[in-house]
PDB file of C-alpha atoms and ligand atoms in Angstrom:
ATOM      1  CA  UNK A1087       0.000   0.000   0.000  1.00 92.00           C
ATOM      2  CA  UNK A1088       1.295   3.467  -0.932  1.00 97.00           C
ATOM      3  CA  UNK A1089      -0.591   6.322   0.702  1.00 98.00           C
ATOM      4  CA  UNK A1090      -0.388  10.060   0.976  1.00 98.00           C
ATOM      5  CA  UNK A1091      -1.732  11.695   4.121  1.00 98.00           C
ATOM      6  CA  UNK A1092      -2.686  15.175   3.046  1.00 98.00           C
ATOM      7  CA  UNK A1093      -4.056  18.286   4.734  1.00 98.00           C
ATOM      8  CA  UNK A1094      -3.265  21.717   6.164  1.00 97.00           C
ATOM      9  CA  UNK A1095      -0.808  22.279   9.005  1.00 97.00           C
ATOM     10  CA  UNK A1096      -2.248  20.919  12.234  1.00 95.00           C
ATOM     11  CA  UNK A1097      -4.911  18.824  10.473  1.00 96.00           C
ATOM     12  CA  UNK A1098      -3.677  15.747  12.322  1.00 96.00           C
ATOM     13  CA  UNK A1099      -1.538  14.179   9.576  1.00 97.00           C
ATOM     14  CA  UNK A1100       1.196  13.079  11.963  1.00 95.00           C
ATOM     15  CA  UNK A1101      -1.279  11.914  14.614  1.00 94.00           C
ATOM     16  CA  UNK A1102      -3.261   9.785  12.161  1.00 97.00           C
ATOM     17  CA  UNK A1103      -0.169   8.537  10.311  1.00 97.00           C
ATOM     18  CA  UNK A1104       1.312   7.155  13.518  1.00 93.00           C
ATOM     19  CA  UNK A1105      -1.979   5.353  14.288  1.00 95.00           C
ATOM     20  CA  UNK A1106      -2.131   3.885  10.786  1.00 97.00           C
ATOM     21  CA  UNK A1107       1.492   2.846  11.110  1.00 96.00           C
ATOM     22  CA  UNK A1108       0.861   1.079  14.462  1.00 94.00           C
ATOM     23  CA  UNK A1109      -2.292  -0.657  13.218  1.00 95.00           C
ATOM     24  CA  UNK A1110      -1.048  -1.705   9.763  1.00 94.00           C
ATOM     25  CA  UNK A1111       2.719  -1.706  10.181  1.00 94.00           C
ATOM     26  CA  UNK A1112       3.001   0.748   7.312  1.00 96.00           C
ATOM     27  CA  UNK A1113       6.200   2.793   7.089  1.00 97.00           C
ATOM     28  CA  UNK A1114       5.545   6.438   8.024  1.00 97.00           C
ATOM     29  CA  UNK A1115       7.658   8.949   6.097  1.00 97.00           C
ATOM     30  CA  UNK A1116       7.310  12.580   7.190  1.00 97.00           C
ATOM     31  CA  UNK A1117       9.332  15.212   5.327  1.00 98.00           C
ATOM     32  CA  UNK A1118       8.752  17.656   8.201  1.00 96.00           C
ATOM     33  CA  UNK A1119      10.252  15.173  10.696  1.00 94.00           C
ATOM     34  CA  UNK A1120      13.217  14.465   8.398  1.00 96.00           C
ATOM     35  CA  UNK A1121      13.889  18.180   7.919  1.00 96.00           C
ATOM     36  CA  UNK A1122      13.634  18.850  11.671  1.00 94.00           C
ATOM     37  CA  UNK A1123      16.116  16.024  12.302  1.00 93.00           C
ATOM     38  CA  UNK A1124      18.527  17.685   9.852  1.00 96.00           C
ATOM     39  CA  UNK A1125      18.047  21.023  11.654  1.00 95.00           C
ATOM     40  CA  UNK A1126      18.867  19.353  15.024  1.00 93.00           C
ATOM     41  CA  UNK A1127      21.961  17.710  13.544  1.00 96.00           C
ATOM     42  CA  UNK A1128      23.102  21.085  12.185  1.00 96.00           C
ATOM     43  CA  UNK A1129      23.858  19.716   8.698  1.00 96.00           C
ATOM     44  CA  UNK A1130      24.055  21.910   5.602  1.00 96.00           C
ATOM     45  CA  UNK A1131      20.590  20.668   4.635  1.00 95.00           C
ATOM     46  CA  UNK A1132      19.339  21.496   8.133  1.00 96.00           C
ATOM     47  CA  UNK A1133      20.658  25.055   7.978  1.00 97.00           C
ATOM     48  CA  UNK A1134      19.080  25.597   4.579  1.00 97.00           C
ATOM     49  CA  UNK A1135      15.747  24.052   5.637  1.00 97.00           C
ATOM     50  CA  UNK A1136      15.592  26.100   8.837  1.00 97.00           C
ATOM     51  CA  UNK A1137      15.745  29.363   6.914  1.00 96.00           C
ATOM     52  CA  UNK A1138      12.477  28.417   5.190  1.00 97.00           C
ATOM     53  CA  UNK A1139      10.742  26.524   7.993  1.00 97.00           C
ATOM     54  CA  UNK A1140      11.123  29.312  10.560  1.00 96.00           C
ATOM     55  CA  UNK A1141       9.156  31.611   8.249  1.00 96.00           C
ATOM     56  CA  UNK A1142       6.552  28.986   7.370  1.00 97.00           C
ATOM     57  CA  UNK A1143       7.705  28.860   3.739  1.00 98.00           C
ATOM     58  CA  UNK A1144       8.264  25.710   1.709  1.00 98.00           C
ATOM     59  CA  UNK A1145      11.756  24.276   1.333  1.00 98.00           C
ATOM     60  CA  UNK A1146      12.670  24.205  -2.417  1.00 98.00           C
ATOM     61  CA  UNK A1147      11.180  21.319  -4.421  1.00 98.00           C
ATOM     62  CA  UNK A1148      14.487  19.835  -5.598  1.00 96.00           C
ATOM     63  CA  UNK A1149      15.832  19.670  -2.032  1.00 96.00           C
ATOM     64  CA  UNK A1150      12.732  17.950  -0.636  1.00 97.00           C
ATOM     65  CA  UNK A1151      12.405  15.617  -3.595  1.00 96.00           C
ATOM     66  CA  UNK A1152      16.053  14.559  -3.150  1.00 95.00           C
ATOM     67  CA  UNK A1153      15.298  13.545   0.457  1.00 95.00           C
ATOM     68  CA  UNK A1154      12.158  11.627  -0.526  1.00 96.00           C
ATOM     69  CA  UNK A1155      13.896   9.874  -3.393  1.00 95.00           C
ATOM     70  CA  UNK A1156      16.679   8.679  -1.078  1.00 94.00           C
ATOM     71  CA  UNK A1157      14.132   7.501   1.466  1.00 95.00           C
ATOM     72  CA  UNK A1158      11.704   5.621  -0.755  1.00 94.00           C
ATOM     73  CA  UNK A1159      14.424   3.817  -2.633  1.00 92.00           C
ATOM     74  CA  UNK A1160      15.623   2.201   0.627  1.00 94.00           C
ATOM     75  CA  UNK A1161      14.868  -1.502   1.081  1.00 93.00           C
ATOM     76  CA  UNK A1162      12.300  -0.950   3.882  1.00 94.00           C
ATOM     77  CA  UNK A1163      10.068   1.102   1.535  1.00 93.00           C
ATOM     78  CA  UNK A1164       9.713  -1.756  -0.930  1.00 91.00           C
ATOM     79  CA  UNK A1165       6.460  -3.107   0.505  1.00 91.00           C
ATOM     80  CA  UNK A1166       4.749   0.247   0.834  1.00 95.00           C
ATOM     81  CA  UNK A1167       4.794   3.532   2.714  1.00 97.00           C
ATOM     82  CA  UNK A1168       2.724   6.466   3.825  1.00 98.00           C
ATOM     83  CA  UNK A1169       3.898   9.968   2.969  1.00 98.00           C
ATOM     84  CA  UNK A1170       3.051  12.729   5.457  1.00 98.00           C
ATOM     85  CA  UNK A1171       3.755  16.305   4.324  1.00 98.00           C
ATOM     86  CA  UNK A1172       4.843  15.302   0.816  1.00 98.00           C
ATOM     87  CA  UNK A1173       4.041  16.203  -1.927  1.00 98.00           C
ATOM     88  CA  UNK A1174       3.214  19.825  -1.254  1.00 98.00           C
ATOM     89  CA  UNK A1175       3.414  21.341  -4.732  1.00 98.00           C
ATOM     90  CA  UNK A1176       2.381  20.222  -8.213  1.00 97.00           C
ATOM     91  CA  UNK A1177       6.040  19.777  -9.310  1.00 98.00           C
ATOM     92  CA  UNK A1178       6.650  17.543  -6.252  1.00 98.00           C
ATOM     93  CA  UNK A1179       3.581  15.429  -7.109  1.00 98.00           C
ATOM     94  CA  UNK A1180       4.643  15.084 -10.726  1.00 97.00           C
ATOM     95  CA  UNK A1181       8.205  14.135  -9.758  1.00 97.00           C
ATOM     96  CA  UNK A1182       6.832  11.471  -7.392  1.00 97.00           C
ATOM     97  CA  UNK A1183       4.492  10.038 -10.049  1.00 97.00           C
ATOM     98  CA  UNK A1184       7.349   9.957 -12.554  1.00 97.00           C
ATOM     99  CA  UNK A1185       9.664   8.220 -10.154  1.00 95.00           C
ATOM    100  CA  UNK A1186       7.128   5.577  -9.082  1.00 96.00           C
ATOM    101  CA  UNK A1187       5.981   5.137 -12.683  1.00 95.00           C
ATOM    102  CA  UNK A1188       9.518   4.168 -13.733  1.00 94.00           C
ATOM    103  CA  UNK A1189       9.191   1.188 -11.366  1.00 92.00           C
ATOM    104  CA  UNK A1190       5.630   0.398 -12.482  1.00 94.00           C
ATOM    105  CA  UNK A1191       4.291   1.655  -9.132  1.00 95.00           C
ATOM    106  CA  UNK A1192       1.698   4.246  -8.134  1.00 95.00           C
ATOM    107  CA  UNK A1193      -0.007   5.899  -5.185  1.00 97.00           C
ATOM    108  CA  UNK A1194      -3.136   3.991  -4.084  1.00 96.00           C
ATOM    109  CA  UNK A1195      -4.925   6.781  -2.230  1.00 97.00           C
ATOM    110  CA  UNK A1196      -4.534  10.340  -1.027  1.00 98.00           C
ATOM    111  CA  UNK A1197      -6.335  10.833   2.274  1.00 98.00           C
ATOM    112  CA  UNK A1198      -7.137  14.507   2.704  1.00 98.00           C
ATOM    113  CA  UNK A1199      -7.939  15.536   6.279  1.00 98.00           C
ATOM    114  CA  UNK A1200     -10.109  18.652   6.153  1.00 97.00           C
ATOM    115  CA  UNK A1201      -9.946  21.192   8.987  1.00 96.00           C
ATOM    116  CA  UNK A1202     -10.711  24.936   8.969  1.00 94.00           C
ATOM    117  CA  UNK A1203      -8.174  27.641   9.781  1.00 93.00           C
ATOM    118  CA  UNK A1204      -9.365  28.489  13.309  1.00 92.00           C
ATOM    119  CA  UNK A1205      -9.233  24.817  14.342  1.00 93.00           C
ATOM    120  CA  UNK A1206      -5.696  24.659  12.917  1.00 94.00           C
ATOM    121  CA  UNK A1207      -4.574  27.589  15.051  1.00 93.00           C
ATOM    122  CA  UNK A1208      -6.169  26.024  18.180  1.00 92.00           C
ATOM    123  CA  UNK A1209      -4.554  22.661  17.530  1.00 93.00           C
ATOM    124  CA  UNK A1210      -1.109  23.979  16.728  1.00 94.00           C
ATOM    125  CA  UNK A1211      -0.907  26.454  19.584  1.00 91.00           C
ATOM    126  CA  UNK A1212      -1.559  23.614  22.058  1.00 92.00           C
ATOM    127  CA  UNK A1213       0.689  21.019  20.433  1.00 94.00           C
ATOM    128  CA  UNK A1214       3.600  19.622  22.421  1.00 95.00           C
ATOM    129  CA  UNK A1215       6.116  17.083  21.093  1.00 94.00           C
ATOM    130  CA  UNK A1216       8.410  14.724  22.995  1.00 94.00           C
ATOM    131  CA  UNK A1217      12.045  15.608  22.336  1.00 91.00           C
ATOM    132  CA  UNK A1218      13.103  11.985  22.882  1.00 93.00           C
ATOM    133  CA  UNK A1219      10.549   9.819  20.993  1.00 91.00           C
ATOM    134  CA  UNK A1220       8.564  12.369  18.952  1.00 89.00           C
ATOM    135  CA  UNK A1221       5.181  11.446  20.530  1.00 91.00           C
ATOM    136  CA  UNK A1222       2.602  14.168  20.085  1.00 91.00           C
ATOM    137  CA  UNK A1223       0.274  15.740  22.655  1.00 93.00           C
ATOM    138  CA  UNK A1224      -2.141  18.623  22.917  1.00 93.00           C
ATOM    139  CA  UNK A1225      -2.381  20.510  26.173  1.00 94.00           C
ATOM    140  CA  UNK A1226      -6.217  20.459  26.034  1.00 92.00           C
ATOM    141  CA  UNK A1227      -7.310  17.758  23.551  1.00 90.00           C
ATOM    142  CA  UNK A1228      -4.709  15.095  24.415  1.00 92.00           C
ATOM    143  CA  UNK A1229      -2.754  16.136  27.508  1.00 95.00           C
ATOM    144  CA  UNK A1230       0.084  14.036  28.933  1.00 96.00           C
ATOM    145  CA  UNK A1231      -0.554  12.514  32.386  1.00 97.00           C
ATOM    146  CA  UNK A1232       2.427  14.329  33.839  1.00 96.00           C
ATOM    147  CA  UNK A1233       2.403  17.919  32.527  1.00 95.00           C
ATOM    148  CA  UNK A1234       5.476  18.681  30.391  1.00 96.00           C
ATOM    149  CA  UNK A1235       6.641  15.050  30.150  1.00 97.00           C
ATOM    150  CA  UNK A1236       5.965  12.211  27.723  1.00 97.00           C
ATOM    151  CA  UNK A1237       3.700   9.332  28.875  1.00 97.00           C
ATOM    152  CA  UNK A1238       5.673   6.821  26.811  1.00 95.00           C
ATOM    153  CA  UNK A1239       9.315   7.595  27.607  1.00 97.00           C
ATOM    154  CA  UNK A1240       9.241  10.425  30.185  1.00 97.00           C
ATOM    155  CA  UNK A1241      11.093  12.682  27.708  1.00 97.00           C
ATOM    156  CA  UNK A1242      10.618  16.451  27.953  1.00 97.00           C
ATOM    157  CA  UNK A1243       7.894  18.002  25.803  1.00 97.00           C
ATOM    158  CA  UNK A1244       8.675  21.040  23.646  1.00 95.00           C
ATOM    159  CA  UNK A1245       6.890  23.403  21.264  1.00 94.00           C
ATOM    160  CA  UNK A1246       8.039  23.482  17.624  1.00 92.00           C
ATOM    161  CA  UNK A1247       9.874  26.637  16.461  1.00 89.00           C
ATOM    162  CA  UNK A1248       7.358  27.157  13.640  1.00 93.00           C
ATOM    163  CA  UNK A1249       4.289  26.883  15.899  1.00 93.00           C
ATOM    164  CA  UNK A1250       3.959  30.572  16.842  1.00 90.00           C
ATOM    165  CA  UNK A1251       0.654  32.081  15.693  1.00 88.00           C
ATOM    166  CA  UNK A1252       2.130  34.392  13.014  1.00 90.00           C
ATOM    167  CA  UNK A1253       4.168  31.577  11.454  1.00 94.00           C
ATOM    168  CA  UNK A1254       1.132  29.264  11.561  1.00 94.00           C
ATOM    169  CA  UNK A1255      -0.945  31.878   9.720  1.00 93.00           C
ATOM    170  CA  UNK A1256       1.729  32.037   7.024  1.00 96.00           C
ATOM    171  CA  UNK A1257       1.908  28.218   6.810  1.00 96.00           C
ATOM    172  CA  UNK A1258      -1.852  28.285   6.215  1.00 96.00           C
ATOM    173  CA  UNK A1259      -1.511  30.902   3.462  1.00 97.00           C
ATOM    174  CA  UNK A1260       1.210  28.836   1.818  1.00 98.00           C
ATOM    175  CA  UNK A1261      -0.949  25.701   2.111  1.00 97.00           C
ATOM    176  CA  UNK A1262      -3.985  27.319   0.456  1.00 96.00           C
ATOM    177  CA  UNK A1263      -1.889  28.773  -2.366  1.00 97.00           C
ATOM    178  CA  UNK A1264       0.710  26.102  -3.151  1.00 97.00           C
ATOM    179  CA  UNK A1265      -0.522  22.824  -1.681  1.00 98.00           C
ATOM    180  CA  UNK A1266      -4.325  22.764  -1.810  1.00 97.00           C
ATOM    181  CA  UNK A1267      -4.343  22.735  -5.668  1.00 97.00           C
ATOM    182  CA  UNK A1268      -2.983  19.192  -5.375  1.00 98.00           C
ATOM    183  CA  UNK A1269      -6.470  18.042  -4.394  1.00 98.00           C
ATOM    184  CA  UNK A1270      -7.661  18.743  -7.909  1.00 98.00           C
ATOM    185  CA  UNK A1271      -4.588  17.000  -9.321  1.00 97.00           C
ATOM    186  CA  UNK A1272      -5.419  13.799  -7.404  1.00 98.00           C
ATOM    187  CA  UNK A1273      -9.171  14.106  -7.861  1.00 97.00           C
ATOM    188  CA  UNK A1274      -8.641  13.822 -11.605  1.00 96.00           C
ATOM    189  CA  UNK A1275      -7.105  10.382 -11.184  1.00 94.00           C
ATOM    190  CA  UNK A1276      -9.848   9.295  -8.744  1.00 94.00           C
ATOM    191  CA  UNK A1277      -7.563   8.590  -5.777  1.00 97.00           C
ATOM    192  CA  UNK A1278      -8.513  11.541  -3.553  1.00 98.00           C
ATOM    193  CA  UNK A1279     -10.411  10.490  -0.399  1.00 98.00           C
ATOM    194  CA  UNK A1280     -11.732  13.285   1.773  1.00 98.00           C
ATOM    195  CA  UNK A1281     -12.053  12.872   5.541  1.00 97.00           C
ATOM    196  CA  UNK A1282     -13.705  15.315   7.944  1.00 96.00           C
ATOM    197  CA  UNK A1283     -10.885  16.154  10.347  1.00 96.00           C
ATOM    198  CA  UNK A1284     -12.900  17.934  13.026  1.00 93.00           C
ATOM    199  CA  UNK A1285     -14.007  14.921  15.080  1.00 93.00           C
ATOM    200  CA  UNK A1286     -11.938  13.374  17.853  1.00 94.00           C
ATOM    201  CA  UNK A1287      -8.692  11.582  16.960  1.00 94.00           C
ATOM    202  CA  UNK A1288     -10.580   8.258  17.258  1.00 96.00           C
ATOM    203  CA  UNK A1289     -13.450   9.399  15.029  1.00 97.00           C
ATOM    204  CA  UNK A1290     -11.094  10.599  12.314  1.00 98.00           C
ATOM    205  CA  UNK A1291      -9.124   7.361  12.566  1.00 98.00           C
ATOM    206  CA  UNK A1292     -12.319   5.274  12.162  1.00 98.00           C
ATOM    207  CA  UNK A1293     -13.196   7.185   9.028  1.00 97.00           C
ATOM    208  CA  UNK A1294      -9.710   6.572   7.617  1.00 98.00           C
ATOM    209  CA  UNK A1295      -9.985   2.890   8.502  1.00 97.00           C
ATOM    210  CA  UNK A1296     -13.225   2.648   6.517  1.00 96.00           C
ATOM    211  CA  UNK A1297     -11.409   4.078   3.485  1.00 95.00           C
ATOM    212  CA  UNK A1298      -8.463   1.710   3.914  1.00 95.00           C
ATOM    213  CA  UNK A1299     -10.753  -1.333   4.173  1.00 94.00           C
ATOM    214  CA  UNK A1300     -12.238  -0.514   0.789  1.00 91.00           C
ATOM    215  CA  UNK A1301      -8.768  -0.273  -0.752  1.00 87.00           C
ATOM    216  CA  UNK A1302      -7.773  -3.781   0.269  1.00 67.00           C
TER     217      UNK A1302
HETATM  218  P1  AP5 B2450       5.348  19.559   8.565  1.00 90.87           P
HETATM  219  O1  AP5 B2450       6.101  19.054   9.698  1.00 90.87           O
HETATM  220  O2  AP5 B2450       4.874  18.635   7.519  1.00 90.87           O
HETATM  221  O3  AP5 B2450       4.164  20.449   9.138  1.00 90.87           O
HETATM  222  P2  AP5 B2450       2.669  20.755   8.653  1.00 90.87           P
HETATM  223  O4  AP5 B2450       2.235  20.188   7.353  1.00 90.87           O
HETATM  224  O5  AP5 B2450       2.557  22.228   8.790  1.00 90.87           O
HETATM  225  O6  AP5 B2450       1.800  19.961   9.614  1.00 90.87           O
HETATM  226  P3  AP5 B2450       1.969  19.748  11.156  1.00 90.87           P
HETATM  227  O7  AP5 B2450       3.034  18.731  11.407  1.00 90.87           O
HETATM  228  O8  AP5 B2450       2.105  21.075  11.829  1.00 90.87           O
HETATM  229  O9  AP5 B2450       0.528  19.182  11.538  1.00 90.87           O
HETATM  230  P4  AP5 B2450      -0.092  17.744  11.404  1.00 90.87           P
HETATM  231  O10 AP5 B2450      -1.102  17.766  10.318  1.00 90.87           O
HETATM  232  O11 AP5 B2450       0.970  16.690  11.347  1.00 90.87           O
HETATM  233  O12 AP5 B2450      -0.903  17.670  12.766  1.00 90.87           O
HETATM  234  P5  AP5 B2450      -0.565  16.897  14.127  1.00 90.87           P
HETATM  235  O13 AP5 B2450      -0.892  15.454  13.996  1.00 90.87           O
HETATM  236  O14 AP5 B2450       0.772  17.275  14.625  1.00 90.87           O
HETATM  237  O15 AP5 B2450       6.221  20.683   7.799  1.00 90.87           O
HETATM  238  C1  AP5 B2450       6.885  21.679   8.517  1.00 90.87           C
HETATM  239  C2  AP5 B2450       7.684  22.542   7.544  1.00 90.87           C
HETATM  240  O16 AP5 B2450       8.676  21.748   6.879  1.00 90.87           O
HETATM  241  C3  AP5 B2450       6.884  23.207   6.402  1.00 90.87           C
HETATM  242  O17 AP5 B2450       6.277  24.406   6.810  1.00 90.87           O
HETATM  243  C4  AP5 B2450       7.983  23.405   5.351  1.00 90.87           C
HETATM  244  O18 AP5 B2450       8.777  24.526   5.678  1.00 90.87           O
HETATM  245  C5  AP5 B2450       8.831  22.151   5.510  1.00 90.87           C
HETATM  246  N1  AP5 B2450       8.381  21.054   4.644  1.00 90.87           N
HETATM  247  C6  AP5 B2450       7.911  19.836   5.048  1.00 90.87           C
HETATM  248  N2  AP5 B2450       7.574  19.085   3.991  1.00 90.87           N
HETATM  249  C7  AP5 B2450       7.827  19.833   2.890  1.00 90.87           C
HETATM  250  C8  AP5 B2450       7.649  19.622   1.491  1.00 90.87           C
HETATM  251  N3  AP5 B2450       7.126  18.487   1.006  1.00 90.87           N
HETATM  252  N4  AP5 B2450       8.006  20.632   0.646  1.00 90.87           N
HETATM  253  C9  AP5 B2450       8.536  21.787   1.107  1.00 90.87           C
HETATM  254  N5  AP5 B2450       8.712  22.048   2.406  1.00 90.87           N
HETATM  255  C10 AP5 B2450       8.355  21.088   3.298  1.00 90.87           C
HETATM  256  O19 AP5 B2450      -1.682  17.546  15.089  1.00 90.87           O
HETATM  257  C11 AP5 B2450      -1.586  18.896  15.510  1.00 90.87           C
HETATM  258  C12 AP5 B2450      -2.069  19.027  16.975  1.00 90.87           C
HETATM  259  O20 AP5 B2450      -3.463  18.746  17.028  1.00 90.87           O
HETATM  260  C13 AP5 B2450      -1.397  18.042  17.951  1.00 90.87           C
HETATM  261  O21 AP5 B2450      -1.218  18.672  19.189  1.00 90.87           O
HETATM  262  C14 AP5 B2450      -2.412  16.900  18.088  1.00 90.87           C
HETATM  263  O22 AP5 B2450      -2.347  16.281  19.355  1.00 90.87           O
HETATM  264  C15 AP5 B2450      -3.741  17.648  17.893  1.00 90.87           C
HETATM  265  N6  AP5 B2450      -4.769  16.850  17.205  1.00 90.87           N
HETATM  266  C16 AP5 B2450      -4.588  16.002  16.160  1.00 90.87           C
HETATM  267  N7  AP5 B2450      -5.769  15.466  15.778  1.00 90.87           N
HETATM  268  C17 AP5 B2450      -6.715  16.019  16.601  1.00 90.87           C
HETATM  269  C18 AP5 B2450      -8.146  15.888  16.707  1.00 90.87           C
HETATM  270  N8  AP5 B2450      -8.840  15.076  15.884  1.00 90.87           N
HETATM  271  N9  AP5 B2450      -8.780  16.618  17.656  1.00 90.87           N
HETATM  272  C19 AP5 B2450      -8.090  17.437  18.473  1.00 90.87           C
HETATM  273  N10 AP5 B2450      -6.744  17.603  18.437  1.00 90.87           N
HETATM  274  C20 AP5 B2450      -6.074  16.904  17.506  1.00 90.87           C
HETATM  275 MG1   MG B2451       3.080  16.700  11.231  1.00 90.87          MG
END
């Protein structure tokens, strides 16, 4: 199975992708997580990516596609994967289709999680992430048992650098302008599946599960 988990910032892509990955053992590939890892490591890629991410702008297509290409040609991607945060522009989508097409492969479904802008701002402003294992929380909707610390590994929780309200508003603008047109691109090939993202995490997950059942 090859899936794309699509949607605006804060829609719950990462949250749902990690559930799908636990339930189905599907490899979860997040460009945002890979770029943040490069920023933490202080590599040349990380320094370049940070200059875009801190403003809520997209990292250039060729850079992101290079990372994805390296990742999905690794042996563990052979049996399928789920892309979270990629593609984000028409050129990225076309490059992905071209690359998979050369191997006789294609994307099975694009699951678009739909959430409005005010919900995005609420979700992102309360998001906390574990610095050790990457687990995600929300101070109101999904709080950790011990405030400030991860339930799973006791790691410290932090707020992402690009989660301030002004940067989030720009990420939303960028999404509507550069990324949302991809819905039409995938609708044309009949693989776009729309999910209402405003229910609880469980409700959204059940809806995604119903879509996945029909694919199998
Ligand atoms: P990326 O890391 O991909 O960020 P994003 O798309 O802005 O999305 P988020 O990770 O913020 O949100 P999410 O949808 O994963 O929601 P989450 O599950 O965390 O990208 C960051 C940056 O990297 C980009 O701005 C860009 O600069 C660069 N980049 C990455 N990919 C790129 C690409 N392909 N091309 C170019 N540049 C790229 O949930 C959010 C919060 O809500 C959490 O606290 C969670 O607990 C809570 N929550 C989740 N679901 C629910 C629910 N149903 N009800 C209540 N709360 C919920
Ligand atoms: Mg995410």
